[in-house]
Coordinates of C-alpha atoms in Angstrom, one line a residue:
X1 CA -7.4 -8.2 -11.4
X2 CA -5.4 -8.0 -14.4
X3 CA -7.5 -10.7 -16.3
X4 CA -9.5 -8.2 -17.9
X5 CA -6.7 -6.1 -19.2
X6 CA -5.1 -9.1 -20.7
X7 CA -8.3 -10.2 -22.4
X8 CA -8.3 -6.5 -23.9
X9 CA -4.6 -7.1 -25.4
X10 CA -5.7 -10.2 -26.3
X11 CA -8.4 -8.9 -28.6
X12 CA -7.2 -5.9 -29.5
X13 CA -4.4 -7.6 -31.2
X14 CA -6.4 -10.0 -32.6
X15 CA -8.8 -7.6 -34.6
X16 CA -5.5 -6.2 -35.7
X17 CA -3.6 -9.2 -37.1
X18 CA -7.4 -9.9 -38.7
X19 CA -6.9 -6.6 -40.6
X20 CA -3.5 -6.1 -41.6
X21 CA -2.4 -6.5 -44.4
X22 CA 1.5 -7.7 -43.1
X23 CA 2.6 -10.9 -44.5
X24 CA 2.8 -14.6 -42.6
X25 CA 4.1 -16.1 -40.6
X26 CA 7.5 -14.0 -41.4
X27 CA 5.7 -11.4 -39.0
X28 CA 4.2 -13.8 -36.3
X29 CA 7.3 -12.4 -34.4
X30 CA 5.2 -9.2 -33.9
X31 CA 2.0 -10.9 -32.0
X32 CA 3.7 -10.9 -28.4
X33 CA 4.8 -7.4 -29.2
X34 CA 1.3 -6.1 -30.1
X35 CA 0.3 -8.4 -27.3
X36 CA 2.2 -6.2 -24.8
X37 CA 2.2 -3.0 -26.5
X38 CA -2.1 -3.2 -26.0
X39 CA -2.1 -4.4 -23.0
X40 CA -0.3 -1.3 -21.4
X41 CA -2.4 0.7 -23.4
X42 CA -5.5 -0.7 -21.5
X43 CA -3.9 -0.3 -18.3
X44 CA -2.7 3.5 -19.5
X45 CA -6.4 3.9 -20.6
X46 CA -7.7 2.8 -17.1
X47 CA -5.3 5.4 -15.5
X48 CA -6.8 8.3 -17.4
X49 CA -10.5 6.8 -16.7
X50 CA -9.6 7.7 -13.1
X51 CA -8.4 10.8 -13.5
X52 CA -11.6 11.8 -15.0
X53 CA -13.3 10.6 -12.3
X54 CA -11.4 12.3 -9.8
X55 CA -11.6 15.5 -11.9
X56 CA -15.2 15.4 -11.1
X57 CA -15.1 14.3 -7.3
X58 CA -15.7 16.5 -4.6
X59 CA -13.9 15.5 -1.6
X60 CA -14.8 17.5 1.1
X61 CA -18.8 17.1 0.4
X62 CA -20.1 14.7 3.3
X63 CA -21.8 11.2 2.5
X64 CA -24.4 9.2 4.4
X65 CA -23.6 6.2 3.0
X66 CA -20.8 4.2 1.3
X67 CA -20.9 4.6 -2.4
X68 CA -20.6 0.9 -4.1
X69 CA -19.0 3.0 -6.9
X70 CA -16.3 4.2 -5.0
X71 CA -16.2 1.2 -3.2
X72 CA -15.6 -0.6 -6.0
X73 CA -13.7 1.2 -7.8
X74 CA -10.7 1.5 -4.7
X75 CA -11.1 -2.1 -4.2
X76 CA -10.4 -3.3 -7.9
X77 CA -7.7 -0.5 -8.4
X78 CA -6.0 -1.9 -5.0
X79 CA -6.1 -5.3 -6.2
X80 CA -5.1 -4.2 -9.8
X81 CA -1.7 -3.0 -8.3
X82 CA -1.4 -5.5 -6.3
X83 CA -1.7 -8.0 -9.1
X84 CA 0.9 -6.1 -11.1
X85 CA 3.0 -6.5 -8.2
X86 CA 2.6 -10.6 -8.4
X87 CA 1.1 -10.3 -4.5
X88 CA -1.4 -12.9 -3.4
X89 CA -3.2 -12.3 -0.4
X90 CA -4.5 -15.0 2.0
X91 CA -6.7 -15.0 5.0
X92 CA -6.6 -17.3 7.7
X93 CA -9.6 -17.2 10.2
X94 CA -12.4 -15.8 8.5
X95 CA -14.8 -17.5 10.6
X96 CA -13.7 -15.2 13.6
X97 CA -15.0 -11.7 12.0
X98 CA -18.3 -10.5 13.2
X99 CA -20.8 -11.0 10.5
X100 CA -23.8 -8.8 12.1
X101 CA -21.8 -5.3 13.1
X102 CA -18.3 -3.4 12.3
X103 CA -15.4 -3.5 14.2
X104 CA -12.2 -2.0 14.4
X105 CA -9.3 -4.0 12.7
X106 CA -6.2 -3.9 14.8
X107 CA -2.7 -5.4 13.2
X108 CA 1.2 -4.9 12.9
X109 CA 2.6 -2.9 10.3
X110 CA 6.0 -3.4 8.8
X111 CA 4.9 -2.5 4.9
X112 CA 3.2 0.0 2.8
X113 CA 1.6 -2.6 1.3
X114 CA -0.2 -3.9 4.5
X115 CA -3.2 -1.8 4.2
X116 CA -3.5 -2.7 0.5
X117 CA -3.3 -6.3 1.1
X118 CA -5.8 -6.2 4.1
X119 CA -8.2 -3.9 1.8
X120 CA -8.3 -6.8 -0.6
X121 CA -8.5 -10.0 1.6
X122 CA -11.2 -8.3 3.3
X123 CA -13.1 -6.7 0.4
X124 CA -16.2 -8.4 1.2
X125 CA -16.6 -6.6 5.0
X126 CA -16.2 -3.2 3.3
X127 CA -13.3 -1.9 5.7
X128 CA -11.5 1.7 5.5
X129 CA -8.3 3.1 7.2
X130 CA -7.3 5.2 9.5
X131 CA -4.1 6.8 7.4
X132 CA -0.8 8.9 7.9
X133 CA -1.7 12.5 6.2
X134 CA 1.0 12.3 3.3
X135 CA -1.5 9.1 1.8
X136 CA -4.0 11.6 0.9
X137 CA -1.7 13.9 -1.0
X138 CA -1.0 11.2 -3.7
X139 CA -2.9 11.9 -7.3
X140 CA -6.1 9.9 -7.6
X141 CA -5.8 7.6 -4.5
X142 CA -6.0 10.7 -2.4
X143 CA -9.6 11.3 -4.3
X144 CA -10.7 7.6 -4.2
X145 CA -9.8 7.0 -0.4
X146 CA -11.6 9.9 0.5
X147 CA -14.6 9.2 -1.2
X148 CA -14.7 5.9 0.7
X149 CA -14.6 6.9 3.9
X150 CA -10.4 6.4 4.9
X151 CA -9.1 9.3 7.2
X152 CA -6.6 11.0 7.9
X153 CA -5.4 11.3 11.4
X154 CA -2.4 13.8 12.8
X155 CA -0.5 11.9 15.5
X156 CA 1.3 15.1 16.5
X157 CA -1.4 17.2 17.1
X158 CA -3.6 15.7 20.0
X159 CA -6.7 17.6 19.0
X160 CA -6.8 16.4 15.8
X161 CA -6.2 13.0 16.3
X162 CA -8.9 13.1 18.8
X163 CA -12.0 14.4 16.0
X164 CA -10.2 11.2 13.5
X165 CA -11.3 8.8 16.7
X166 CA -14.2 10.3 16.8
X167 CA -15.4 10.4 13.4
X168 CA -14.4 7.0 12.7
X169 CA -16.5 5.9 15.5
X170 CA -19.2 7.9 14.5
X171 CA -18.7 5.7 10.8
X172 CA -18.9 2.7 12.9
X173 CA -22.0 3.0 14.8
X174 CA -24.2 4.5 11.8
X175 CA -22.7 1.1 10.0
X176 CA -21.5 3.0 7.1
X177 CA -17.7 0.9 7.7
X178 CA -15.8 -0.6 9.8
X179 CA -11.9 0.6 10.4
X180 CA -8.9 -0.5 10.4
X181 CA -5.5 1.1 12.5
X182 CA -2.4 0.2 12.9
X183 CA -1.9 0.7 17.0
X184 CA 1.5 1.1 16.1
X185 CA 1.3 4.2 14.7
X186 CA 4.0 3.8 12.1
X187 CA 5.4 0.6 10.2
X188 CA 8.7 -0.7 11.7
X189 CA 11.7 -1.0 9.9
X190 CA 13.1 -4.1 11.4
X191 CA 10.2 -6.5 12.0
X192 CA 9.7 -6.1 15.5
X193 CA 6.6 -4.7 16.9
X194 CA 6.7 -0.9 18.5
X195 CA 4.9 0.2 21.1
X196 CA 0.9 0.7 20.8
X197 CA -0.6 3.6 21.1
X198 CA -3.5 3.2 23.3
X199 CA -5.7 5.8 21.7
X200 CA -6.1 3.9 18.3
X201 CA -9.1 1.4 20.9
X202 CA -10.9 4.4 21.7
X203 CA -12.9 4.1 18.5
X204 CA -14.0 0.8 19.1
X205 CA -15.1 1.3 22.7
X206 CA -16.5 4.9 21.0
X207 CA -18.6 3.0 18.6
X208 CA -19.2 0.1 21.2
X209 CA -17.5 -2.3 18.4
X210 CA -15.7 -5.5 18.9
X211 CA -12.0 -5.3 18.2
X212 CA -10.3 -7.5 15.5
X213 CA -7.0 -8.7 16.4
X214 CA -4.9 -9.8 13.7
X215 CA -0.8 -10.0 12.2
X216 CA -0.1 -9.4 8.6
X217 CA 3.1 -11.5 7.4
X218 CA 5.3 -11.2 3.8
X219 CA 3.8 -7.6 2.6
X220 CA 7.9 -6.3 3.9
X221 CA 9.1 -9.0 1.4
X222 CA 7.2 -7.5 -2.2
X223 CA 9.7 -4.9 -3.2
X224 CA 12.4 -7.4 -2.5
X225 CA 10.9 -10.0 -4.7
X226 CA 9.6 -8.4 -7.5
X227 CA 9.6 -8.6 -10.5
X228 CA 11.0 -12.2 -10.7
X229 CA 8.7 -13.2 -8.3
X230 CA 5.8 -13.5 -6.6
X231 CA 5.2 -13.0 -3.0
X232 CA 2.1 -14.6 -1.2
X233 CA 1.3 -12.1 2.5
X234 CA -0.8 -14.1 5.1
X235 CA -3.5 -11.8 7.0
X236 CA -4.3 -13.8 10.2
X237 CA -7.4 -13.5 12.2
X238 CA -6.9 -14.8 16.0
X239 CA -8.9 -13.2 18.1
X240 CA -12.1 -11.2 18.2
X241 CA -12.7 -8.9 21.8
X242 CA -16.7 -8.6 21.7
X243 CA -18.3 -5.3 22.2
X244 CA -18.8 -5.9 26.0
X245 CA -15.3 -7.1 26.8
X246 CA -14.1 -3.9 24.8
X247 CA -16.9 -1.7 27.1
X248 CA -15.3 -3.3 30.5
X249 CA -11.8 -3.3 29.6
X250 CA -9.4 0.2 29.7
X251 CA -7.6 1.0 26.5
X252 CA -4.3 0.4 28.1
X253 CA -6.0 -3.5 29.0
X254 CA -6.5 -3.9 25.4
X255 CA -3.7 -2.6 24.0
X256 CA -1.6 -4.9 25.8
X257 CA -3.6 -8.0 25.3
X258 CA -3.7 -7.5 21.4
X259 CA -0.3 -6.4 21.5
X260 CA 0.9 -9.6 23.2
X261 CA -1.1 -12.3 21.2
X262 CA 0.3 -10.5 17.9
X263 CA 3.7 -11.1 19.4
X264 CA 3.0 -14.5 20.4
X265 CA 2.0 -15.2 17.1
X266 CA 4.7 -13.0 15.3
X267 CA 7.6 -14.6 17.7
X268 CA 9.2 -11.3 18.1

């Protein structure tokens, strides 16, 4: 995602060697210096080009439909920061993912870089999140999210919670997006799984969806590694419970099946 920003340094900084009037090659020392100096301009530039957009975006004005502008513009932003981050997202068993509806993603969480990661590896499926409240109080990605279709669900107040299920089931079955949650409720801090909250497979069975099982791997490891280094986070698909096993099944049944083939997988 940064290619483009680099190709604007790039020729920003040739049209300026082509015009000045400094002597060479005593000054060729200045190139990688101009180099960088328009690059973060671009990437400064692209900051303020969002908050013009959001300046003009009414979040609390309800869509029909996911706008491929918005769309787009979360998913290359996420994978912008990503890339400036030196993360590279792979996805293991693609084949699994159900082509011809939504479904509800289900995963661990030990990173606040899971979602991003997932966002970008499944970019072509068009996938939102169910999110912890303080997301959507962040400057611009509070706007974007919003505007495609994330929500934001209260885990202390049971009512609340209740209308996020239900609108994000209600996303489902109009096939606006599919969801992701983290049954978890919160990311751990030590790498081993913590109890699921049974409510998170309400939407699916809500929406009569299938249910994505998947683990998420590295994303805890990107803050440790960078900058010197990048850091590769593996999304795994295993296991996909169709729409009538999710129908048949109890939310307790499902919560403790995905939750023990994630922990097979995971080892923990």
């Amino acid at each position: 995602m940064l290619f483009p920003f680099v190709l604007l340094g790039l020729a920003a900084t040739a049209f300026f060697c082509g015009f000045s009037d400094m002597g060479w090659p005593e000054y060729l020392w200045c190139v990688p210096l101009l180099f960088i100096g328009f690059f973060i301009a671009a990437l400064l530039l692209y900051v303020i080009f969002l908050l013009i957009i959001c300046l003009f975006t009414n979040t609390k004005k309800e869509r029909d439909a996911r706008s491929p502008f918005y769309h787009s513009l979360v998913t290359f932003t996420i994978g912008l920061l990503l890339s400036i981050f030196r993360v590279k997202p792979e996805l293991v068993g693609e084949e699994l993912i159900p082509r011809d509806t939504r479904w509800l993603l289900v995963c661990n969480h030990r990173s606040g870089f899971d979602p991003l990661v997932t966002i970008v590896a499944l970019r072509r499926y068009g996938i939102s999140f169910i999110a912890k409240p303080s997301i959507f109080k962040i400057p611009i990605a509070a706007q974007l999210i919003s505007q495609d279709f994330f929500l934001s669900i209260d885990r202390e107040n049971n009512r609340a919670a209740l209308k996020t299920i239900l609108k994000a089931a209600d996303y489902m079955k109009r096939d606006i997006t599919s969801m992701g949650i983290y049954p978890e409720g919160t990311r751990t801090r030590d790498g081993n799984m913590l109890p699921f909250r049974n409510g998170a497979f309400k939407i699916a069975q809500r929406a009569k969806a299938p249910v994505v099982v998947a683990t998420i791997e590295g994303a805890e490891n990107i803050m440790h590694r960078f900058p010197l280094r990048s850091t590769r986070v593996k999304l795994v698909i295993h296991r996909v419970f169709d729409a009538e096993t999710v129908a048949a099944e109890t939310t307790a049944d499902l919560s403790e099946k995905a939750r023990q083939i994630m922990l097979d997988h995971l080892g923990r």
